[in-house]
Coordinates of N, CA, C and O in Angstrom, one line a residue:
M3 N 122.1 93.7 111.9 CA 121.4 94.9 111.7 C 120.4 94.8 110.5 O 119.3 95.3 110.6
L4 N 120.8 94.1 109.5 CA 119.9 93.9 108.3 C 118.7 93.1 108.7 O 117.6 93.3 108.3
T5 N 118.9 92.1 109.6 CA 117.8 91.2 110.0 C 116.8 92.0 110.8 O 115.6 91.9 110.7
A6 N 117.3 92.9 111.7 CA 116.4 93.8 112.5 C 115.6 94.7 111.6 O 114.4 95.0 111.8
T7 N 116.2 95.2 110.6 CA 115.6 96.1 109.6 C 114.5 95.4 108.9 O 113.4 95.9 108.7
A8 N 114.8 94.2 108.4 CA 113.8 93.4 107.7 C 112.6 93.0 108.6 O 111.5 93.1 108.2
A9 N 112.9 92.7 109.8 CA 111.8 92.3 110.8 C 111.0 93.5 111.0 O 109.7 93.5 111.1
G10 N 111.6 94.7 111.2 CA 110.8 95.9 111.5 C 110.0 96.3 110.3 O 108.8 96.7 110.4
T11 N 110.5 96.1 109.1 CA 109.8 96.4 107.9 C 108.6 95.5 107.7 O 107.5 95.9 107.4
L12 N 108.8 94.2 108.0 CA 107.7 93.3 107.9 C 106.6 93.6 108.9 O 105.4 93.6 108.6
L13 N 107.0 93.9 110.1 CA 106.0 94.2 111.1 C 105.3 95.5 110.8 O 104.1 95.6 111.0
G14 N 106.0 96.5 110.2 CA 105.3 97.7 109.8 C 104.4 97.5 108.7 O 103.3 98.0 108.6
A15 N 104.7 96.6 107.7 CA 103.8 96.2 106.6 C 102.6 95.5 107.1 O 101.5 95.7 106.6
L16 N 102.8 94.6 108.1 CA 101.6 93.9 108.6 C 100.7 94.7 109.4 O 99.6 94.3 109.7
W17 N 101.1 95.9 109.8 CA 100.3 96.8 110.5 C 99.1 97.2 109.7 O 98.0 97.5 110.2
F18 N 99.2 97.2 108.3 CA 98.2 97.6 107.4 C 97.3 96.5 107.0 O 96.4 96.7 106.2
V19 N 97.5 95.3 107.5 CA 96.6 94.2 107.1 C 95.4 94.2 108.0 O 95.5 94.2 109.2
P20 N 94.2 94.2 107.4 CA 93.0 94.3 108.2 C 92.8 92.9 109.0 O 93.2 91.9 108.5
S21 N 92.2 93.0 110.1 CA 91.9 91.8 110.9 C 90.7 91.1 110.4 O 89.8 91.8 109.9
A22 N 90.6 89.8 110.6 CA 89.4 89.1 110.1 C 88.4 89.0 111.1 O 87.2 88.7 110.8
N23 N 88.7 89.1 112.4 CA 87.7 88.9 113.5 C 87.0 87.6 113.3 O 85.8 87.6 113.1
A24 N 87.7 86.5 113.4 CA 87.1 85.2 113.2 C 86.2 84.7 114.3 O 85.4 83.9 114.1
S25 N 86.4 85.3 115.5 CA 85.5 84.8 116.6 C 84.2 85.6 116.5 O 84.1 86.8 116.4
G26 N 83.1 84.8 116.5 CA 81.8 85.4 116.4 C 81.1 85.6 117.7 O 81.5 85.0 118.7
D27 N 80.2 86.4 117.8 CA 79.4 86.7 119.0 C 78.3 85.7 119.2 O 77.9 85.5 120.3
Q28 N 77.9 85.0 118.1 CA 76.8 84.1 118.2 C 77.4 82.7 118.1 O 78.4 82.5 117.4
P29 N 76.8 81.7 118.7 CA 77.3 80.3 118.5 C 77.0 79.8 117.0 O 76.2 80.3 116.3
A30 N 77.8 78.9 116.6 CA 77.7 78.4 115.2 C 76.4 77.6 115.0 O 75.9 77.0 115.9
R31 N 75.8 77.8 113.8 CA 74.6 77.1 113.5 C 74.9 75.7 113.0 O 75.9 75.5 112.3
T32 N 74.0 74.8 113.4 CA 74.2 73.4 113.0 C 73.4 73.1 111.8 O 73.7 72.2 111.0
E33 N 72.3 73.9 111.5 CA 71.5 73.6 110.3 C 71.5 74.9 109.5 O 71.5 76.0 110.0
P34 N 71.4 74.8 108.2 CA 71.3 76.0 107.4 C 69.9 76.6 107.5 O 68.9 76.0 107.8
S35 N 69.9 77.9 107.4 CA 68.7 78.7 107.6 C 67.8 78.4 106.4 O 68.2 78.4 105.2
A36 N 66.5 78.3 106.6 CA 65.5 78.0 105.5 C 65.1 79.2 104.8 O 64.7 79.2 103.7
T37 N 65.2 80.4 105.5 CA 64.7 81.6 104.9 C 66.0 82.5 104.5 O 66.9 82.5 105.3
P38 N 65.9 83.1 103.4 CA 67.1 83.9 103.0 C 67.2 85.2 103.9 O 66.2 85.7 104.5
T39 N 68.4 85.7 104.0 CA 68.6 86.9 104.8 C 68.0 88.1 104.1 O 67.7 88.0 102.9
S40 N 67.9 89.2 104.8 CA 67.4 90.4 104.2 C 68.3 90.9 103.1 O 67.8 91.5 102.1
Q41 N 69.6 90.7 103.3 CA 70.6 91.2 102.3 C 70.3 90.4 101.0 O 70.3 91.0 99.9
V42 N 70.2 89.1 101.1 CA 70.0 88.3 99.9 C 68.6 88.7 99.2 O 68.6 88.9 98.0
T43 N 67.6 89.0 100.0 CA 66.3 89.3 99.4 C 66.4 90.7 98.7 O 65.9 90.9 97.6
T44 N 67.1 91.6 99.4 CA 67.3 93.0 98.8 C 68.1 92.9 97.5 O 67.7 93.5 96.5
Q45 N 69.1 92.1 97.4 CA 69.9 91.9 96.2 C 69.1 91.3 95.1 O 69.2 91.6 94.0
A46 N 68.3 90.3 95.5 CA 67.5 89.6 94.5 C 66.4 90.6 93.9 O 66.2 90.6 92.7
R47 N 65.9 91.4 94.7 CA 64.9 92.4 94.2 C 65.6 93.4 93.3 O 65.1 93.8 92.2
A48 N 66.8 93.8 93.6 CA 67.6 94.8 92.8 C 67.9 94.2 91.5 O 67.8 94.8 90.4
V49 N 68.3 92.9 91.5 CA 68.7 92.2 90.2 C 67.4 92.0 89.4 O 67.5 92.3 88.2
S50 N 66.3 91.7 90.0 CA 65.1 91.4 89.2 C 64.6 92.7 88.6 O 64.1 92.7 87.5
T51 N 64.7 93.9 89.3 CA 64.3 95.1 88.7 C 65.2 95.6 87.6 O 64.8 96.2 86.7
D52 N 66.5 95.3 87.8 CA 67.5 95.8 86.8 C 67.4 95.0 85.5 O 67.5 95.5 84.4
T53 N 67.1 93.7 85.6 CA 67.0 92.8 84.4 C 65.7 92.9 83.7 O 65.5 92.5 82.6
S54 N 64.6 93.5 84.4 CA 63.3 93.6 83.8 C 63.3 94.7 82.7 O 62.5 94.6 81.8
S55 N 64.2 95.7 82.9 CA 64.2 96.7 81.9 C 65.2 96.4 80.8 O 66.4 96.4 81.0
T56 N 64.8 96.1 79.6 CA 65.7 95.7 78.5 C 65.7 96.8 77.5 O 65.3 96.6 76.3
T57 N 66.3 97.9 77.9 CA 66.3 99.1 77.0 C 67.7 99.1 76.3 O 68.0 100.1 75.7
G58 N 68.5 98.1 76.4 CA 69.8 98.1 75.7 C 70.9 98.7 76.5 O 72.0 98.9 76.0
E59 N 70.7 99.0 77.8 CA 71.7 99.5 78.6 C 72.8 98.5 79.0 O 72.5 97.3 78.9
A60 N 74.0 98.9 79.3 CA 75.0 97.9 79.7 C 74.7 97.3 81.0 O 74.0 97.9 81.8
T61 N 75.2 96.1 81.2 CA 75.0 95.4 82.5 C 75.7 96.1 83.6 O 76.9 96.5 83.5
R62 N 75.0 96.4 84.7 CA 75.6 97.0 85.8 C 75.9 96.0 86.9 O 75.1 95.2 87.2
L63 N 77.1 96.1 87.5 CA 77.5 95.1 88.5 C 76.9 95.6 89.9 O 76.7 96.8 90.1
A64 N 76.7 94.6 90.7 CA 76.2 95.0 92.1 C 77.2 95.6 92.9 O 78.4 95.4 92.8
D65 N 76.8 96.5 93.8 CA 77.7 97.2 94.7 C 78.0 96.2 95.8 O 77.1 95.8 96.6
T66 N 79.3 95.8 96.0 CA 79.6 94.8 97.0 C 80.0 95.5 98.3 O 80.3 94.8 99.2
G67 N 80.0 96.8 98.4 CA 80.3 97.4 99.6 C 81.8 97.4 100.0 O 82.2 97.2 101.1
S68 N 82.6 97.5 98.9 CA 84.1 97.4 99.2 C 84.5 98.7 99.9 O 84.0 99.7 99.8
F69 N 85.6 98.5 100.7 CA 86.1 99.6 101.6 C 87.2 100.3 100.8 O 87.7 99.9 99.8
D70 N 87.5 101.5 101.4 CA 88.6 102.3 100.8 C 89.9 101.7 101.0 O 90.4 101.5 102.1
T71 N 90.6 101.4 99.9 CA 91.9 100.7 100.1 C 93.1 101.7 100.0 O 94.2 101.3 100.0
T72 N 92.8 103.0 99.9 CA 93.9 104.0 99.7 C 94.9 103.9 100.9 O 96.1 103.9 100.6
P73 N 94.6 103.8 102.1 CA 95.6 103.7 103.2 C 96.5 102.5 103.1 O 97.7 102.5 103.3
Y74 N 95.9 101.4 102.6 CA 96.7 100.2 102.5 C 97.7 100.3 101.3 O 98.8 99.8 101.4
I75 N 97.2 100.9 100.2 CA 98.1 101.1 99.1 C 99.2 102.1 99.5 O 100.4 101.8 99.2
A76 N 98.9 103.2 100.1 CA 99.9 104.2 100.5 C 100.9 103.6 101.5 O 102.1 103.7 101.4
G77 N 100.4 102.9 102.5 CA 101.3 102.3 103.5 C 102.2 101.2 102.9 O 103.4 101.2 103.2
G78 N 101.6 100.4 102.1 CA 102.4 99.3 101.4 C 103.5 99.9 100.6 O 104.7 99.5 100.5
T79 N 103.2 101.0 99.8 CA 104.2 101.7 99.0 C 105.3 102.3 99.8 O 106.5 102.2 99.5
V80 N 104.9 102.9 100.9 CA 105.9 103.5 101.8 C 106.9 102.5 102.3 O 108.1 102.7 102.3
F81 N 106.3 101.4 102.9 CA 107.2 100.4 103.4 C 108.0 99.6 102.4 O 109.1 99.2 102.6
L82 N 107.5 99.4 101.2 CA 108.2 98.8 100.1 C 109.4 99.7 99.7 O 110.5 99.2 99.5
T83 N 109.1 101.0 99.6 CA 110.2 102.0 99.3 C 111.2 102.0 100.4 O 112.4 102.0 100.1
L84 N 110.8 102.0 101.7 CA 111.7 102.0 102.8 C 112.6 100.7 102.8 O 113.8 100.8 103.0
G85 N 112.0 99.6 102.5 CA 112.8 98.3 102.4 C 113.8 98.3 101.3 O 114.9 97.9 101.5
A86 N 113.3 98.8 100.1 CA 114.3 98.9 99.0 C 115.4 99.9 99.3 O 116.5 99.6 98.9
G87 N 115.1 101.0 100.0 CA 116.1 101.9 100.4 C 117.2 101.3 101.3 O 118.4 101.5 101.1
F88 N 116.7 100.5 102.2 CA 117.7 99.8 103.1 C 118.5 98.8 102.4 O 119.7 98.6 102.7
V89 N 117.9 98.1 101.4 CA 118.7 97.2 100.6 C 119.8 97.9 99.8 O 121.0 97.5 99.8
V90 N 119.4 99.0 99.2 CA 120.4 99.8 98.4 C 121.5 100.4 99.3 O 122.7 100.3 99.0
Y91 N 121.1 100.8 100.5 CA 122.0 101.4 101.4 C 123.0 100.3 101.9 O 124.2 100.6 101.9
S92 N 122.6 99.1 102.2 CA 123.5 98.1 102.7 C 124.4 97.6 101.5 O 125.6 97.3 101.8
V93 N 123.9 97.5 100.3 CA 124.8 97.1 99.2 C 125.8 98.1 98.9 O 127.0 97.8 98.7
R94 N 125.4 99.4 99.0 CA 126.4 100.5 98.8 C 127.4 100.5 99.9 O 128.6 100.7 99.6
R95 N 127.0 100.3 101.1 CA 128.0 100.2 102.2 C 129.0 99.1 102.0 O 130.2 99.2 102.3
E96 N 128.5 97.9 101.5 CA 129.4 96.8 101.3 C 130.4 97.0 100.2 O 131.5 96.7 100.3
R97 N 129.9 97.6 99.1 CA 130.8 97.9 98.0 C 131.9 99.0 98.3 O 133.0 98.9 97.8
L98 N 131.5 99.9 99.2 CA 132.5 100.9 99.5 C 133.4 100.5 100.6 O 134.4 101.2 100.9
G99 N 133.1 99.4 101.3 CA 134.0 98.8 102.3 C 133.9 99.4 103.7 O 134.9 99.5 104.4
F100 N 132.7 99.9 104.0 CA 132.6 100.4 105.4 C 132.5 99.4 106.4 O 131.9 98.4 106.4

C-alpha cells in the first residue's frame, strides 16, 4: 500500500512539471543564420538605450518573460505535505501495532 501511495504521489507531483515540447514544426537548420532574430535586435536596442543614459541609476535587468510559477509552488507544496502525511500515518500505524 505504501508503494502505491508513493507512486501516486510521484505521478501527482509530475503533473505540475511543464512539458518541453521538443519536437519542432520546422526542420532543423544545418547552417547558423547570418542575420540576428528580431528578438535579439530588440534586446540589443533596449540595452544600448539603457546604457547610454549614465545618470547614476542602478542597473536594470532585462525582462526574460518568465511565467507565473505560483501553481507549481502550490501544487508541489500540497503533494509534499500529502506525502509527508502518509509517511507519518504509516509510521504511527506501525508503532501502534495495527
